GROMACS .gro file of C-alpha atoms in nm:
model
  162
    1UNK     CA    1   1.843  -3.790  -1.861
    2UNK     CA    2   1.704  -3.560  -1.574
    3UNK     CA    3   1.632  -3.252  -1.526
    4UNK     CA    4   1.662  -3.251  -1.172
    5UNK     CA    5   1.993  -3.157  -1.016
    6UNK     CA    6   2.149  -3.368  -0.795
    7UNK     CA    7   2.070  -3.303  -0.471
    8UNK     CA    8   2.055  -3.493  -0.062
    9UNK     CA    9   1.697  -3.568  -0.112
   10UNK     CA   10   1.409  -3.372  -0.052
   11UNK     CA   11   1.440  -3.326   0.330
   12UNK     CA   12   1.801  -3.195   0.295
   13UNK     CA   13   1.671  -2.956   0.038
   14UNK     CA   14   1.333  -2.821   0.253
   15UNK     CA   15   1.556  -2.845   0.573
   16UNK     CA   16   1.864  -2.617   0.381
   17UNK     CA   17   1.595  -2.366   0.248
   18UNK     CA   18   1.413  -2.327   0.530
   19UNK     CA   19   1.707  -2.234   0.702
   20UNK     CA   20   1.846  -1.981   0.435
   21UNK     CA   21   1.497  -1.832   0.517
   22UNK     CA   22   1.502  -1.805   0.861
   23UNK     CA   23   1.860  -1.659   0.826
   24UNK     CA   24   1.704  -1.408   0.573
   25UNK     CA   25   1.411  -1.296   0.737
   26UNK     CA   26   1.671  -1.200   1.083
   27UNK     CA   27   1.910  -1.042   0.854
   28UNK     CA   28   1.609  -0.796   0.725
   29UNK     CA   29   1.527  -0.742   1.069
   30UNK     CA   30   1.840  -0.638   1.203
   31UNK     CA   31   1.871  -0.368   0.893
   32UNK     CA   32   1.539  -0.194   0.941
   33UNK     CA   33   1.414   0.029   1.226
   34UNK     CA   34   1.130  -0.104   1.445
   35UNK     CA   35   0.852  -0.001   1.271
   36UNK     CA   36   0.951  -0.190   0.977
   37UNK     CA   37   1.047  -0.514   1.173
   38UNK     CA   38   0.830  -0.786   1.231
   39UNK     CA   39   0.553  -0.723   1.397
   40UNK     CA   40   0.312  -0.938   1.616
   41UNK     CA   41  -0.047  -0.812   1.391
   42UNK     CA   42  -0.216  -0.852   1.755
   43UNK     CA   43  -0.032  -0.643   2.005
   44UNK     CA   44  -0.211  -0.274   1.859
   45UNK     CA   45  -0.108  -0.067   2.074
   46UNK     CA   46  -0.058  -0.311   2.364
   47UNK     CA   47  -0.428  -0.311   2.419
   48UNK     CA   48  -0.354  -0.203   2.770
   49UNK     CA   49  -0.042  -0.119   2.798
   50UNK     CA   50   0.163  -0.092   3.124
   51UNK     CA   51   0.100   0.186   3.430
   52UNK     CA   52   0.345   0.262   3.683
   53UNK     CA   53   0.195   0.495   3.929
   54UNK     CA   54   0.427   0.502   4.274
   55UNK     CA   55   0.466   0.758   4.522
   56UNK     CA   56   0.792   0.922   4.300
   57UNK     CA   57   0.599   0.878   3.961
   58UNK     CA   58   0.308   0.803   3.689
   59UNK     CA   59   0.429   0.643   3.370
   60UNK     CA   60   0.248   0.472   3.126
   61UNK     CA   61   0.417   0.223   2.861
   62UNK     CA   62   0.265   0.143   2.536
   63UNK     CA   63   0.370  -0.076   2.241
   64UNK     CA   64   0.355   0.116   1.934
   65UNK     CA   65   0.591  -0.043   1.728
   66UNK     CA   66   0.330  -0.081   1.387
   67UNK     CA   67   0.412   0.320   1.376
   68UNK     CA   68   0.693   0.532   1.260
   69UNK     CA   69   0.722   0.821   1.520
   70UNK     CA   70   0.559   1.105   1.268
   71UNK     CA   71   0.282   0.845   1.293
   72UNK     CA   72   0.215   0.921   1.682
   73UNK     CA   73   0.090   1.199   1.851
   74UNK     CA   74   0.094   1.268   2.292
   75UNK     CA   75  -0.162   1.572   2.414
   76UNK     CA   76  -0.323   1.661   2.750
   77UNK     CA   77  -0.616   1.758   2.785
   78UNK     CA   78  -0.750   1.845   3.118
   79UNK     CA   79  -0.579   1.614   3.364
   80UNK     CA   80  -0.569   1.307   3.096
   81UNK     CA   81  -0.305   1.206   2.873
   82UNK     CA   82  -0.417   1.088   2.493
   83UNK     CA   83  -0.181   0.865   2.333
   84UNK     CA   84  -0.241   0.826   1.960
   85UNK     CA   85  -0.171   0.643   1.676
   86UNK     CA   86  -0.244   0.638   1.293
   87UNK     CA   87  -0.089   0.494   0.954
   88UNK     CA   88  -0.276   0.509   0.619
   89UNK     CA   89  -0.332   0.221   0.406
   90UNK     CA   90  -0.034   0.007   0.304
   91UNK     CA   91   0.087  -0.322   0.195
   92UNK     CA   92   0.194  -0.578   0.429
   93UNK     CA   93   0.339  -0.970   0.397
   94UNK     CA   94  -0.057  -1.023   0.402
   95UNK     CA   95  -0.267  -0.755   0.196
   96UNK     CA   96  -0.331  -0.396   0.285
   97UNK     CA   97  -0.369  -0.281   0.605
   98UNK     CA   98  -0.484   0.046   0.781
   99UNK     CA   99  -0.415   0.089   1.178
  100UNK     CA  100  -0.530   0.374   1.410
  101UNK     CA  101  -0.528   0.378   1.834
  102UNK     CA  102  -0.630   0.626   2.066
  103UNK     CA  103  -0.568   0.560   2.434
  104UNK     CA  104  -0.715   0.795   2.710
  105UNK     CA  105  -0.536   0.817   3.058
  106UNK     CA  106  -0.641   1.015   3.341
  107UNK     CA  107  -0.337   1.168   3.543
  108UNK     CA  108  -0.341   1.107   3.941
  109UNK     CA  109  -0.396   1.428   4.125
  110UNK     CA  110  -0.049   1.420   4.238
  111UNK     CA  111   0.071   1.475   3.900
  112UNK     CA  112   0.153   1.841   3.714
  113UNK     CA  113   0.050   1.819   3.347
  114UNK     CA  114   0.308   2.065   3.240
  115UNK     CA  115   0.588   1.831   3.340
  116UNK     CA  116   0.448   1.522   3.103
  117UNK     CA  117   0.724   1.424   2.901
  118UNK     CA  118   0.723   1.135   2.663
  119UNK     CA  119   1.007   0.871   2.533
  120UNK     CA  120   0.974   0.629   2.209
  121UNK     CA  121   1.247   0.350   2.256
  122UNK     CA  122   1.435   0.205   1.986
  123UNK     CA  123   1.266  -0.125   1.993
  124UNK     CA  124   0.881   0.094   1.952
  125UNK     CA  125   0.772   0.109   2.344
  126UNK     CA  126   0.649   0.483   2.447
  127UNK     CA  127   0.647   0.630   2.733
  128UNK     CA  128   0.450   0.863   2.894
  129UNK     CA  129   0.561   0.999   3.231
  130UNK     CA  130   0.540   1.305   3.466
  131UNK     CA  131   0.720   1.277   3.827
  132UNK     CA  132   0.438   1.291   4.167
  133UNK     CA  133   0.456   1.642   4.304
  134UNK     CA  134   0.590   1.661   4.676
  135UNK     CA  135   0.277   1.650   4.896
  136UNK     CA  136   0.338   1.951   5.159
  137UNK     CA  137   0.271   1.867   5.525
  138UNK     CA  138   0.215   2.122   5.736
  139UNK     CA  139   0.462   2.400   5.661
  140UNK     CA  140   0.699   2.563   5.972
  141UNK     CA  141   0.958   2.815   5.965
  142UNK     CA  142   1.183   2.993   6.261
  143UNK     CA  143   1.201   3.380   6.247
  144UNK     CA  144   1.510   3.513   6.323
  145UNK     CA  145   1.531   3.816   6.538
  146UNK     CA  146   1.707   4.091   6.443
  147UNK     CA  147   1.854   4.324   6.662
  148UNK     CA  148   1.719   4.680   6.579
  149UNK     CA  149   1.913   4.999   6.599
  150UNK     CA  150   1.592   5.204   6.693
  151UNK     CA  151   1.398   5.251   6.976
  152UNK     CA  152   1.018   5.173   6.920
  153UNK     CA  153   0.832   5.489   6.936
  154UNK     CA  154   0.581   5.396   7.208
  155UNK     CA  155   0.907   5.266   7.456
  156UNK     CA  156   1.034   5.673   7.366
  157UNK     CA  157   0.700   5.801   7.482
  158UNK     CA  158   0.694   5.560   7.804
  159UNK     CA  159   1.043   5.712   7.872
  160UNK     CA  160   0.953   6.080   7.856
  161UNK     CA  161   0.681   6.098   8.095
  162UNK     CA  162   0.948   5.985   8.374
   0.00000   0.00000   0.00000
């Protein structure tokens, strides 16, 4: 008598449960938010990211999908923008693990710092962005004249020594 069950052999078996695993591991996936997802351990912070800088805007794209959004932080400081990142110690699929970025980018000249805003995506991308200010070409304007009711006081003078 055997203990074994009856099964379709062993490549049915290893073919059925690796299957059932891949099926579990996108099922977790799909139920937590991005920062629990799977990660790829080698994209920190998208060592260097992505820069838009055209004549309508700067933005600057970054992968931070190892942190939960309390875990990120966005300042100015002069005319750069500082993009950081930092989780304590905790247990992964692997061991424990500890992660902290801090990425530095200087703003063109064309850009305000007070209008900097920043977006985190659902899927972990931030980004940072601040539209180009207009650059102002020489500046023109027509002056309307208005008719006066009053005669100027040096055409009254002209007028009484007649």
């Amino acid at each position: 008598m055997s203990l074994m069950s009856f099964s379709h052999g062993p490549f049915c078996d290893h073919y059925d449960r690796t299957l059932l695993n891949e099926a579990m591991r996108e099922l977790r996936h799909c139920e937590r938010p991005y920062w629990i997802g799977h990660q790829n351990p080698l994209n920190l912070a998208n060592a260097v990211g992505k820069v838009q800088n055209d004549k309508d805007k700067y933005a600057v794209s970054v992968d931070v999908s190892h942190f939960k959004p309390n875990e990120l932080k966005v300042t100015t400081t002069g005319h750069e923008v500082v993009i950081e990142g930092k989780h304590e110690e905790k247990t992964d699929e692997h061991g424990q693990i500890e992660r902290r970025f801090v990425r530095k980018y200087m703003l063109p000249k064309d850009v305000s710092v007070e209008a900097v805003v920043s977006h985190l995506s659902r899927d972990g991308i931030l980004t940072v962005s601040a539209p180009k200010a207009a650059i102002e070409g020489p500046t023109g304007r027509v002056i309307p004249i208005q008719p006066s009711h009053e005669e100027h006081p040096k055409h009254k003078a002209v007028e009484q020594h007649k």
